[in-house]
PDB file of C-alpha atoms in Angstrom:
ATOM      1  CA  MET C   1       0.000   0.000   0.000  1.00 66.00           C
ATOM      2  CA  GLU C   2       1.129   3.564  -0.684  1.00 70.00           C
ATOM      3  CA  MET C   3       1.647   4.880   2.840  1.00 68.00           C
ATOM      4  CA  ASP C   4       2.459   8.445   1.775  1.00 68.00           C
ATOM      5  CA  LEU C   5      -0.733   9.000  -0.197  1.00 62.00           C
ATOM      6  CA  PRO C   6      -3.977  10.460   1.237  1.00 61.00           C
ATOM      7  CA  ARG C   7      -5.687   7.110   0.691  1.00 65.00           C
ATOM      8  CA  ILE C   8      -3.462   4.089   1.158  1.00 69.00           C
ATOM      9  CA  MET C   9      -5.851   1.432  -0.182  1.00 72.00           C
ATOM     10  CA  MET C  10      -5.738   2.550  -3.784  1.00 80.00           C
ATOM     11  CA  VAL C  11      -7.059  -0.716  -5.269  1.00 87.00           C
ATOM     12  CA  GLN C  12     -10.451  -1.944  -4.056  1.00 90.00           C
ATOM     13  CA  HIS C  13     -10.409  -5.698  -4.692  1.00 94.00           C
ATOM     14  CA  LYS C  14     -14.019  -6.458  -3.750  1.00 95.00           C
ATOM     15  CA  PRO C  15     -15.861  -4.171  -6.183  1.00 95.00           C
ATOM     16  CA  ILE C  16     -13.392  -5.133  -8.894  1.00 95.00           C
ATOM     17  CA  ALA C  17     -14.141  -8.823  -8.243  1.00 97.00           C
ATOM     18  CA  VAL C  18     -17.886  -8.144  -8.448  1.00 97.00           C
ATOM     19  CA  GLU C  19     -17.479  -6.326 -11.785  1.00 96.00           C
ATOM     20  CA  ALA C  20     -15.341  -9.220 -13.046  1.00 95.00           C
ATOM     21  CA  GLY C  21     -18.186 -11.658 -12.413  1.00 96.00           C
ATOM     22  CA  LEU C  22     -16.524 -13.536  -9.545  1.00 97.00           C
ATOM     23  CA  GLY C  23     -19.518 -13.186  -7.249  1.00 97.00           C
ATOM     24  CA  ARG C  24     -21.541 -10.684  -5.261  1.00 97.00           C
ATOM     25  CA  MET C  25     -21.104  -8.965  -1.920  1.00 96.00           C
ATOM     26  CA  GLY C  26     -22.907 -10.704   0.908  1.00 95.00           C
ATOM     27  CA  ILE C  27     -24.473  -9.111   3.958  1.00 95.00           C
ATOM     28  CA  HIS C  28     -21.091  -9.635   5.663  1.00 95.00           C
ATOM     29  CA  ARG C  29     -19.425  -7.343   3.078  1.00 94.00           C
ATOM     30  CA  SER C  30     -17.242 -10.059   1.576  1.00 95.00           C
ATOM     31  CA  VAL C  31     -17.490 -11.384  -1.968  1.00 97.00           C
ATOM     32  CA  ILE C  32     -19.371 -14.689  -2.203  1.00 97.00           C
ATOM     33  CA  HIS C  33     -18.345 -16.868  -5.152  1.00 97.00           C
ATOM     34  CA  PRO C  34     -21.158 -19.066  -6.548  1.00 96.00           C
ATOM     35  CA  LYS C  35     -19.048 -22.236  -6.154  1.00 96.00           C
ATOM     36  CA  PHE C  36     -16.474 -21.503  -3.452  1.00 97.00           C
ATOM     37  CA  GLY C  37     -18.618 -19.232  -1.290  1.00 97.00           C
ATOM     38  CA  SER C  38     -16.803 -16.797   0.993  1.00 96.00           C
ATOM     39  CA  PHE C  39     -13.631 -18.889   1.006  1.00 95.00           C
ATOM     40  CA  VAL C  40     -11.702 -17.033  -1.685  1.00 94.00           C
ATOM     41  CA  LEU C  41      -8.682 -14.738  -1.705  1.00 93.00           C
ATOM     42  CA  LEU C  42      -8.767 -11.791  -4.084  1.00 94.00           C
ATOM     43  CA  GLY C  43      -5.951 -10.202  -6.038  1.00 93.00           C
ATOM     44  CA  THR C  44      -6.033  -7.565  -8.760  1.00 94.00           C
ATOM     45  CA  ILE C  45      -3.746  -7.198 -11.772  1.00 92.00           C
ATOM     46  CA  LEU C  46      -3.585  -3.690 -13.246  1.00 91.00           C
ATOM     47  CA  LEU C  47      -2.989  -3.558 -17.004  1.00 90.00           C
ATOM     48  CA  GLY C  48      -1.530  -0.655 -18.943  1.00 91.00           C
ATOM     49  CA  CYS C  49      -3.122  -1.657 -22.221  1.00 92.00           C
ATOM     50  CA  GLU C  50      -6.539  -2.005 -23.806  1.00 91.00           C
ATOM     51  CA  VAL C  51      -8.439  -5.277 -23.467  1.00 89.00           C
ATOM     52  CA  ASP C  52     -10.687  -6.718 -26.141  1.00 91.00           C
ATOM     53  CA  ALA C  53     -13.387  -8.095 -23.844  1.00 89.00           C
ATOM     54  CA  HIS C  54     -14.910  -7.244 -20.486  1.00 89.00           C
ATOM     55  CA  ASP C  55     -16.601  -9.448 -17.916  1.00 93.00           C
ATOM     56  CA  HIS C  56     -19.858  -8.520 -16.195  1.00 95.00           C
ATOM     57  CA  PRO C  57     -21.325  -9.043 -12.725  1.00 97.00           C
ATOM     58  CA  ILE C  58     -23.287 -12.241 -12.229  1.00 97.00           C
ATOM     59  CA  ASP C  59     -27.066 -11.820 -12.353  1.00 95.00           C
ATOM     60  CA  TYR C  60     -27.838 -13.118  -8.834  1.00 95.00           C
ATOM     61  CA  ASN C  61     -26.428 -12.892  -5.331  1.00 96.00           C
ATOM     62  CA  PRO C  62     -25.261 -16.196  -3.778  1.00 96.00           C
ATOM     63  CA  CYS C  63     -25.784 -14.710  -0.292  1.00 96.00           C
ATOM     64  CA  LEU C  64     -28.461 -16.760   1.497  1.00 94.00           C
ATOM     65  CA  GLU C  65     -29.262 -13.930   3.938  1.00 92.00           C
ATOM     66  CA  CYS C  66     -29.247 -16.562   6.666  1.00 95.00           C
ATOM     67  CA  LYS C  67     -27.881 -13.947   9.124  1.00 96.00           C
ATOM     68  CA  LEU C  68     -25.377 -16.410  10.652  1.00 97.00           C
ATOM     69  CA  CYS C  69     -22.716 -13.744  10.156  1.00 97.00           C
ATOM     70  CA  VAL C  70     -24.884 -11.405  12.235  1.00 97.00           C
ATOM     71  CA  ALA C  71     -25.091 -13.972  15.016  1.00 96.00           C
ATOM     72  CA  ALA C  72     -21.357 -14.680  15.034  1.00 96.00           C
ATOM     73  CA  CYS C  73     -19.988 -11.120  14.879  1.00 97.00           C
ATOM     74  CA  PRO C  74     -18.639 -10.316  18.367  1.00 97.00           C
ATOM     75  CA  VAL C  75     -18.892  -6.534  17.926  1.00 97.00           C
ATOM     76  CA  GLY C  76     -22.276  -6.371  16.189  1.00 96.00           C
ATOM     77  CA  ALA C  77     -20.779  -4.747  13.097  1.00 96.00           C
ATOM     78  CA  ILE C  78     -23.155  -6.597  10.748  1.00 96.00           C
ATOM     79  CA  LYS C  79     -26.734  -5.465  11.281  1.00 94.00           C
ATOM     80  CA  PRO C  80     -29.806  -7.667  10.685  1.00 91.00           C
ATOM     81  CA  ASP C  81     -31.255  -5.012   8.364  1.00 91.00           C
ATOM     82  CA  GLY C  82     -28.136  -4.998   6.172  1.00 89.00           C
ATOM     83  CA  GLY C  83     -26.379  -2.071   7.828  1.00 92.00           C
ATOM     84  CA  PHE C  84     -22.666  -2.248   8.543  1.00 95.00           C
ATOM     85  CA  ASP C  85     -20.488  -0.616  11.198  1.00 95.00           C
ATOM     86  CA  PHE C  86     -17.110  -0.451   9.473  1.00 94.00           C
ATOM     87  CA  LEU C  87     -15.310   1.170  12.401  1.00 94.00           C
ATOM     88  CA  SER C  88     -16.248  -1.547  14.902  1.00 95.00           C
ATOM     89  CA  CYS C  89     -15.306  -4.311  12.461  1.00 95.00           C
ATOM     90  CA  HIS C  90     -11.977  -2.715  11.584  1.00 93.00           C
ATOM     91  CA  THR C  91     -11.064  -1.925  15.190  1.00 94.00           C
ATOM     92  CA  HIS C  92     -11.472  -5.525  16.378  1.00 95.00           C
ATOM     93  CA  ASN C  93     -10.928  -7.755  13.365  1.00 93.00           C
ATOM     94  CA  TYR C  94      -7.803  -5.958  12.155  1.00 90.00           C
ATOM     95  CA  HIS C  95      -6.337  -5.433  15.604  1.00 90.00           C
ATOM     96  CA  ASP C  96      -3.037  -7.115  14.679  1.00 88.00           C
ATOM     97  CA  PHE C  97      -2.728  -5.161  11.441  1.00 87.00           C
ATOM     98  CA  LEU C  98      -1.638  -1.600  10.658  1.00 81.00           C
ATOM     99  CA  GLY C  99      -3.904   0.446  12.927  1.00 78.00           C
ATOM    100  CA  ASN C 100      -3.000  -1.137  16.241  1.00 86.00           C
ATOM    101  CA  PHE C 101       0.717  -1.315  15.414  1.00 88.00           C
ATOM    102  CA  THR C 102       0.930   2.469  15.443  1.00 86.00           C
ATOM    103  CA  GLN C 103      -0.984   2.548  18.730  1.00 87.00           C
ATOM    104  CA  TRP C 104       1.384  -0.025  20.253  1.00 91.00           C
ATOM    105  CA  VAL C 105       4.461   1.977  19.253  1.00 92.00           C
ATOM    106  CA  GLU C 106       2.958   5.057  20.910  1.00 90.00           C
ATOM    107  CA  LYS C 107       2.243   3.083  24.086  1.00 92.00           C
ATOM    108  CA  VAL C 108       5.861   1.915  24.174  1.00 95.00           C
ATOM    109  CA  ALA C 109       7.030   5.503  23.692  1.00 96.00           C
ATOM    110  CA  ASP C 110       4.742   6.802  26.451  1.00 95.00           C
ATOM    111  CA  ALA C 111       5.613   4.105  29.005  1.00 96.00           C
ATOM    112  CA  LYS C 112       7.917   5.263  31.832  1.00 96.00           C
ATOM    113  CA  ASP C 113       9.422   1.819  32.432  1.00 96.00           C
ATOM    114  CA  ALA C 114       8.700  -1.904  32.060  1.00 95.00           C
ATOM    115  CA  ARG C 115       6.167  -1.932  34.897  1.00 95.00           C
ATOM    116  CA  ASP C 116       4.294   1.015  33.413  1.00 96.00           C
ATOM    117  CA  TYR C 117       4.313  -0.692  30.008  1.00 95.00           C
ATOM    118  CA  ARG C 118       2.836  -3.884  31.479  1.00 93.00           C
ATOM    119  CA  ALA C 119       0.098  -1.800  33.101  1.00 92.00           C
ATOM    120  CA  ARG C 120      -0.760  -0.308  29.709  1.00 90.00           C
ATOM    121  CA  VAL C 121      -0.436  -3.420  27.535  1.00 90.00           C
ATOM    122  CA  PRO C 122      -1.552  -6.934  28.589  1.00 86.00           C
ATOM    123  CA  ARG C 123       1.035  -9.679  28.105  1.00 89.00           C
ATOM    124  CA  THR C 124      -1.130 -11.394  25.514  1.00 86.00           C
ATOM    125  CA  GLU C 125      -1.199  -8.126  23.551  1.00 86.00           C
ATOM    126  CA  THR C 126       2.591  -7.955  23.472  1.00 92.00           C
ATOM    127  CA  LEU C 127       2.765 -11.552  22.291  1.00 91.00           C
ATOM    128  CA  ASN C 128       0.164 -10.875  19.605  1.00 88.00           C
ATOM    129  CA  ILE C 129       2.295  -8.015  18.300  1.00 90.00           C
ATOM    130  CA  TRP C 130       5.398 -10.240  18.286  1.00 93.00           C
ATOM    131  CA  GLN C 131       3.494 -12.995  16.488  1.00 91.00           C
ATOM    132  CA  SER C 132       2.108 -10.536  13.947  1.00 91.00           C
ATOM    133  CA  LEU C 133       5.578  -9.166  13.178  1.00 90.00           C
ATOM    134  CA  SER C 134       7.419 -12.500  13.122  1.00 92.00           C
ATOM    135  CA  PHE C 135       4.843 -14.589  11.267  1.00 90.00           C
ATOM    136  CA  LYS C 136       1.870 -12.693   9.887  1.00 87.00           C
ATOM    137  CA  PRO C 137      -1.057 -10.708  11.270  1.00 87.00           C
ATOM    138  CA  GLY C 138      -4.041 -12.752  12.376  1.00 86.00           C
ATOM    139  CA  TYR C 139      -7.686 -11.821  12.010  1.00 88.00           C
ATOM    140  CA  LYS C 140      -9.483 -11.516  15.329  1.00 88.00           C
ATOM    141  CA  ALA C 141     -12.957 -12.240  14.044  1.00 86.00           C
ATOM    142  CA  ALA C 142     -13.358 -13.398  10.483  1.00 92.00           C
ATOM    143  CA  TYR C 143     -16.284 -15.263  12.011  1.00 96.00           C
ATOM    144  CA  CYS C 144     -18.594 -13.891   9.351  1.00 95.00           C
ATOM    145  CA  ILE C 145     -16.683 -15.907   6.763  1.00 95.00           C
ATOM    146  CA  SER C 146     -16.365 -18.968   9.017  1.00 95.00           C
ATOM    147  CA  ALA C 147     -20.129 -19.065   9.576  1.00 96.00           C
ATOM    148  CA  CYS C 148     -21.109 -18.437   5.946  1.00 96.00           C
ATOM    149  CA  PRO C 149     -22.647 -21.545   4.298  1.00 97.00           C
ATOM    150  CA  ALA C 150     -23.059 -20.017   0.821  1.00 96.00           C
ATOM    151  CA  GLY C 151     -21.420 -21.562  -2.252  1.00 95.00           C
ATOM    152  CA  GLU C 152     -21.910 -24.919  -3.964  1.00 95.00           C
ATOM    153  CA  ASP C 153     -18.876 -26.475  -2.276  1.00 93.00           C
ATOM    154  CA  VAL C 154     -19.992 -25.717   1.287  1.00 92.00           C
ATOM    155  CA  ILE C 155     -23.774 -25.381   1.302  1.00 95.00           C
ATOM    156  CA  GLY C 156     -24.544 -29.109   1.538  1.00 94.00           C
ATOM    157  CA  PRO C 157     -24.183 -29.669   5.322  1.00 93.00           C
ATOM    158  CA  PHE C 158     -26.095 -26.450   6.012  1.00 95.00           C
ATOM    159  CA  LEU C 159     -29.078 -27.502   3.884  1.00 94.00           C
ATOM    160  CA  HIS C 160     -28.983 -31.015   5.305  1.00 95.00           C
ATOM    161  CA  ASP C 161     -29.165 -29.886   8.939  1.00 96.00           C
ATOM    162  CA  ARG C 162     -29.211 -26.182   9.713  1.00 96.00           C
ATOM    163  CA  ASP C 163     -29.330 -26.697  13.474  1.00 96.00           C
ATOM    164  CA  ALA C 164     -26.270 -28.934  13.346  1.00 96.00           C
ATOM    165  CA  HIS C 165     -24.399 -26.343  11.269  1.00 95.00           C
ATOM    166  CA  PHE C 166     -25.198 -23.685  13.841  1.00 97.00           C
ATOM    167  CA  ALA C 167     -24.171 -25.929  16.732  1.00 97.00           C
ATOM    168  CA  ASP C 168     -20.949 -27.123  15.106  1.00 96.00           C
ATOM    169  CA  VAL C 169     -19.768 -23.915  13.410  1.00 96.00           C
ATOM    170  CA  VAL C 170     -21.462 -20.820  14.805  1.00 97.00           C
ATOM    171  CA  GLN C 171     -22.068 -21.594  18.486  1.00 97.00           C
ATOM    172  CA  PRO C 172     -18.375 -22.234  19.298  1.00 97.00           C
ATOM    173  CA  LEU C 173     -17.551 -18.784  17.900  1.00 97.00           C
ATOM    174  CA  ILE C 174     -20.263 -17.214  20.038  1.00 97.00           C
ATOM    175  CA  ASP C 175     -19.090 -19.100  23.142  1.00 97.00           C
ATOM    176  CA  LYS C 176     -15.372 -18.414  22.647  1.00 96.00           C
ATOM    177  CA  ASP C 177     -13.664 -16.768  25.628  1.00 95.00           C
ATOM    178  CA  GLU C 178     -11.529 -14.047  24.035  1.00 93.00           C
ATOM    179  CA  PHE C 179     -10.491 -10.418  24.073  1.00 92.00           C
ATOM    180  CA  VAL C 180     -12.734  -8.135  22.048  1.00 95.00           C
ATOM    181  CA  TYR C 181     -11.207  -4.788  21.076  1.00 94.00           C
ATOM    182  CA  VAL C 182     -13.600  -1.846  21.074  1.00 96.00           C
ATOM    183  CA  ILE C 183     -13.528   1.924  21.183  1.00 95.00           C
ATOM    184  CA  PRO C 184     -15.058   3.096  24.495  1.00 96.00           C
ATOM    185  CA  ASP C 185     -18.669   4.310  24.507  1.00 96.00           C
ATOM    186  CA  THR C 186     -19.575   2.799  21.141  1.00 97.00           C
ATOM    187  CA  ASP C 187     -22.205   0.437  19.767  1.00 97.00           C
ATOM    188  CA  ALA C 188     -19.587  -2.332  19.739  1.00 97.00           C
ATOM    189  CA  GLU C 189     -19.037  -1.998  23.482  1.00 97.00           C
ATOM    190  CA  ASP C 190     -22.793  -2.221  24.036  1.00 97.00           C
ATOM    191  CA  THR C 191     -22.957  -5.362  21.877  1.00 97.00           C
ATOM    192  CA  VAL C 192     -20.238  -7.172  23.808  1.00 97.00           C
ATOM    193  CA  THR C 193     -21.732  -6.207  27.167  1.00 97.00           C
ATOM    194  CA  ARG C 194     -25.237  -7.257  26.165  1.00 96.00           C
ATOM    195  CA  ARG C 195     -24.707 -10.305  23.928  1.00 96.00           C
ATOM    196  CA  PHE C 196     -21.286 -11.652  24.907  1.00 97.00           C
ATOM    197  CA  PRO C 197     -20.727 -10.933  28.624  1.00 96.00           C
ATOM    198  CA  HIS C 198     -18.285 -13.872  28.838  1.00 97.00           C
ATOM    199  CA  LYS C 199     -15.881 -12.194  26.394  1.00 97.00           C
ATOM    200  CA  LYS C 200     -13.298  -9.735  27.760  1.00 94.00           C
ATOM    201  CA  LEU C 201     -13.530  -6.092  26.693  1.00 94.00           C
ATOM    202  CA  GLN C 202     -10.300  -4.312  25.794  1.00 91.00           C
ATOM    203  CA  HIS C 203     -10.547  -0.565  25.160  1.00 92.00           C
ATOM    204  CA  VAL C 204      -8.505   0.819  22.245  1.00 90.00           C
ATOM    205  CA  THR C 205      -8.646   3.776  19.877  1.00 88.00           C
ATOM    206  CA  SER C 206      -9.477   3.485  16.206  1.00 85.00           C
ATOM    207  CA  GLY C 207      -5.833   3.802  15.098  1.00 81.00           C
ATOM    208  CA  ARG C 208      -6.837   5.835  12.076  1.00 82.00           C
ATOM    209  CA  HIS C 209      -5.142   9.058  10.996  1.00 84.00           C
ATOM    210  CA  THR C 210      -7.242  11.801   9.442  1.00 89.00           C
ATOM    211  CA  GLY C 211      -4.957  13.909   7.293  1.00 87.00           C
ATOM    212  CA  SER C 212      -7.437  16.164   5.490  1.00 91.00           C
ATOM    213  CA  LEU C 213     -11.025  17.391   5.525  1.00 94.00           C
ATOM    214  CA  GLN C 214     -11.741  15.043   2.635  1.00 92.00           C
ATOM    215  CA  ALA C 215     -10.556  12.149   4.798  1.00 90.00           C
ATOM    216  CA  TYR C 216     -12.739  13.402   7.662  1.00 95.00           C
ATOM    217  CA  ILE C 217     -15.787  13.530   5.396  1.00 95.00           C
ATOM    218  CA  PHE C 218     -15.054   9.999   4.181  1.00 92.00           C
ATOM    219  CA  SER C 219     -14.672   8.759   7.775  1.00 93.00           C
ATOM    220  CA  LEU C 220     -18.119   9.953   8.868  1.00 96.00           C
ATOM    221  CA  SER C 221     -20.066   7.223   7.079  1.00 94.00           C
ATOM    222  CA  LEU C 222     -17.510   4.572   8.087  1.00 93.00           C
ATOM    223  CA  GLY C 223     -17.587   5.456  11.776  1.00 94.00           C
ATOM    224  CA  PHE C 224     -21.243   6.445  12.228  1.00 97.00           C
ATOM    225  CA  GLN C 225     -22.711   4.792  15.342  1.00 97.00           C
ATOM    226  CA  ARG C 226     -26.350   4.008  14.611  1.00 96.00           C
ATOM    227  CA  GLY C 227     -27.027   2.961  18.185  1.00 95.00           C
ATOM    228  CA  ARG C 228     -25.714   6.253  19.535  1.00 96.00           C
ATOM    229  CA  ALA C 229     -27.898   8.084  17.012  1.00 97.00           C
ATOM    230  CA  ARG C 230     -31.105   6.398  18.149  1.00 96.00           C
ATOM    231  CA  GLY C 231     -33.741   9.046  18.848  1.00 96.00           C
ATOM    232  CA  LEU C 232     -31.708  11.887  17.335  1.00 97.00           C
ATOM    233  CA  ASP C 233     -33.098  14.070  14.563  1.00 98.00           C
ATOM    234  CA  PHE C 234     -31.150  17.237  13.801  1.00 98.00           C
ATOM    235  CA  VAL C 235     -29.100  19.025  11.158  1.00 98.00           C
ATOM    236  CA  THR C 236     -25.562  20.263  11.806  1.00 98.00           C
ATOM    237  CA  HIS C 237     -23.822  22.986   9.841  1.00 98.00           C
ATOM    238  CA  LEU C 238     -20.034  22.815  10.066  1.00 98.00           C
ATOM    239  CA  ARG C 239     -17.759  25.674   9.021  1.00 98.00           C
ATOM    240  CA  PHE C 240     -14.036  24.969   8.807  1.00 98.00           C
ATOM    241  CA  THR C 241     -11.732  27.967   8.687  1.00 97.00           C
ATOM    242  CA  GLY C 242      -8.051  28.585   8.039  1.00 92.00           C
ATOM    243  CA  ALA C 243      -5.907  27.319   5.210  1.00 83.00           C
ATOM    244  CA  SER C 244      -8.489  24.685   4.168  1.00 89.00           C
ATOM    245  CA  ALA C 245     -11.858  26.418   4.451  1.00 94.00           C
ATOM    246  CA  LEU C 246     -15.002  24.379   3.846  1.00 96.00           C
ATOM    247  CA  ASP C 247     -18.700  24.396   4.700  1.00 97.00           C
ATOM    248  CA  MET C 248     -20.603  21.139   5.099  1.00 97.00           C
ATOM    249  CA  THR C 249     -23.863  19.738   6.387  1.00 98.00           C
ATOM    250  CA  VAL C 250     -24.398  16.594   8.441  1.00 98.00           C
ATOM    251  CA  ALA C 251     -27.961  15.407   9.002  1.00 98.00           C
ATOM    252  CA  ILE C 252     -28.621  12.673  11.568  1.00 98.00           C
ATOM    253  CA  LYS C 253     -32.055  11.083  11.732  1.00 97.00           C
ATOM    254  CA  GLY C 254     -31.946   7.914  13.781  1.00 94.00           C
ATOM    255  CA  LYS C 255     -29.896   5.300  11.946  1.00 94.00           C
ATOM    256  CA  ASP C 256     -29.811   7.412   8.777  1.00 96.00           C
ATOM    257  CA  LEU C 257     -26.906   9.729   8.017  1.00 97.00           C
ATOM    258  CA  GLN C 258     -26.606  12.322   5.245  1.00 97.00           C
ATOM    259  CA  VAL C 259     -23.373  14.222   4.587  1.00 98.00           C
ATOM    260  CA  VAL C 260     -23.344  17.154   2.166  1.00 97.00           C
ATOM    261  CA  PRO C 261     -19.844  18.618   1.674  1.00 96.00           C
ATOM    262  CA  GLY C 262     -19.327  22.084   0.258  1.00 95.00           C
ATOM    263  CA  ARG C 263     -22.471  23.854   1.429  1.00 96.00           C
ATOM    264  CA  HIS C 264     -25.002  24.382   4.186  1.00 97.00           C
ATOM    265  CA  VAL C 265     -28.384  22.772   3.562  1.00 96.00           C
ATOM    266  CA  GLY C 266     -31.592  23.202   5.542  1.00 95.00           C
ATOM    267  CA  GLU C 267     -32.126  24.744   8.961  1.00 96.00           C
ATOM    268  CA  ALA C 268     -29.453  23.774  11.460  1.00 97.00           C
ATOM    269  CA  ALA C 269     -30.143  22.942  15.089  1.00 98.00           C
ATOM    270  CA  LEU C 270     -26.383  22.812  15.698  1.00 98.00           C
ATOM    271  CA  THR C 271     -23.573  24.890  14.223  1.00 98.00           C
ATOM    272  CA  ILE C 272     -19.895  24.021  14.640  1.00 98.00           C
ATOM    273  CA  THR C 273     -17.081  26.376  13.692  1.00 98.00           C
ATOM    274  CA  ALA C 274     -13.536  25.070  13.821  1.00 98.00           C
ATOM    275  CA  ASP C 275     -10.053  25.834  12.650  1.00 97.00           C
ATOM    276  CA  THR C 276      -9.314  23.059  10.155  1.00 97.00           C
ATOM    277  CA  GLN C 277      -5.938  22.035  11.520  1.00 96.00           C
ATOM    278  CA  ALA C 278      -7.201  22.090  15.105  1.00 97.00           C
ATOM    279  CA  TRP C 279     -10.182  19.899  14.162  1.00 97.00           C
ATOM    280  CA  LEU C 280      -7.937  17.386  12.441  1.00 96.00           C
ATOM    281  CA  ARG C 281      -5.638  17.318  15.475  1.00 96.00           C
ATOM    282  CA  VAL C 282      -8.648  16.575  17.663  1.00 97.00           C
ATOM    283  CA  GLN C 283      -9.654  13.753  15.309  1.00 95.00           C
ATOM    284  CA  ASN C 284      -6.121  12.319  15.552  1.00 92.00           C
ATOM    285  CA  ARG C 285      -6.073  12.660  19.364  1.00 91.00           C
ATOM    286  CA  ASP C 286      -3.152  15.096  19.171  1.00 93.00           C
ATOM    287  CA  LEU C 287      -5.240  17.859  20.756  1.00 96.00           C
ATOM    288  CA  GLU C 288      -7.821  17.554  23.502  1.00 96.00           C
ATOM    289  CA  LEU C 289     -11.222  18.808  22.418  1.00 97.00           C
ATOM    290  CA  ALA C 290     -11.606  20.742  25.687  1.00 97.00           C
ATOM    291  CA  ASP C 291      -8.338  22.577  25.016  1.00 97.00           C
ATOM    292  CA  ALA C 292      -9.435  23.407  21.476  1.00 97.00           C
ATOM    293  CA  VAL C 293     -12.665  24.890  22.840  1.00 97.00           C
ATOM    294  CA  THR C 294     -10.842  26.803  25.582  1.00 97.00           C
ATOM    295  CA  HIS C 295      -8.508  28.411  23.035  1.00 97.00           C
ATOM    296  CA  GLU C 296     -11.488  29.204  20.760  1.00 96.00           C
ATOM    297  CA  LEU C 297     -10.252  26.937  18.003  1.00 97.00           C
ATOM    298  CA  VAL C 298     -13.578  25.071  18.114  1.00 98.00           C
ATOM    299  CA  SER C 299     -16.964  26.537  18.997  1.00 98.00           C
ATOM    300  CA  TYR C 300     -20.539  25.273  18.855  1.00 98.00           C
ATOM    301  CA  SER C 301     -24.049  26.604  19.360  1.00 97.00           C
ATOM    302  CA  ASP C 302     -25.560  23.889  21.563  1.00 97.00           C
ATOM    303  CA  GLU C 303     -23.569  21.876  24.107  1.00 97.00           C
ATOM    304  CA  THR C 304     -26.037  18.985  24.367  1.00 97.00           C
ATOM    305  CA  LEU C 305     -26.366  18.485  20.611  1.00 98.00           C
ATOM    306  CA  PHE C 306     -22.612  18.868  20.150  1.00 98.00           C
ATOM    307  CA  ALA C 307     -21.978  16.072  22.662  1.00 97.00           C
ATOM    308  CA  ALA C 308     -24.548  13.919  20.844  1.00 97.00           C
ATOM    309  CA  TYR C 309     -22.878  14.649  17.504  1.00 98.00           C
ATOM    310  CA  MET C 310     -19.423  13.686  18.776  1.00 97.00           C
ATOM    311  CA  ARG C 311     -20.735  10.436  20.297  1.00 96.00           C
ATOM    312  CA  CYS C 312     -22.023   9.402  16.859  1.00 97.00           C
ATOM    313  CA  PHE C 313     -18.480   9.603  15.432  1.00 96.00           C
ATOM    314  CA  PRO C 314     -16.030   8.154  18.000  1.00 93.00           C
ATOM    315  CA  LEU C 315     -12.314   8.811  17.829  1.00 87.00           C
TER     316      LEU C 315
END
């Protein structure tokens, strides 16, 4: 991946695979191949020349919509109605990948000594980092793929005895005693507490870095917490000032989110004015929000609605 570019994942394998006719996206947001189901690895070859024929997406979706991926997901990232909480999935499932590595380095740098480090980082966490670096990163919860019975090669046992499939494949994932990595005060934390009280919560940050307003706008839909937005119905006008000035509108109505960059739309119940660089530093946890407000780098019209807005987009 190109680490010095604004967007490091420049090639999106899943939509390319769909356009190439290799399958369709399931409710778990992975490509399901008609024969091999979810158990495929994707790679993309970029060509610098014209091709004489193009493939097309298949005309049906192999996803059974059985919702076993919903049942198995330890952070509730996959919603029964088809919604998806990218931030919760990424925070837990990719814990041994890029995002947490940067967090771990910062914890090492901040630790006063070995005892302080051990207080900050559980021993199993240190060993996971070592294992990830020496062998390869491991997924924490690709349970959505493990539970998926779609595809000609794997659907047989599921159709023969659905209860047995659930008992043999899905229930052990639900019952597993494990660490679950969540951002504090998020829908994922609520899911673990409510549905999986036997699993052990571990609080982390998202590990993402927001380098521009465009990246911030992109992050809103990925990190939106539908549970935190329950009962909310208001429009926010944001005005960013400084070197990168921009107006934008964010409308929250329950689980629905609308983001309109570049202009203010409708009547706002909340207005936020912020210096662009200060806002990005807050997003990256380099500046405390309270300090930004104290120094008048961030201001807002309604304290209650502002707190509700920030809870919908955790850092």
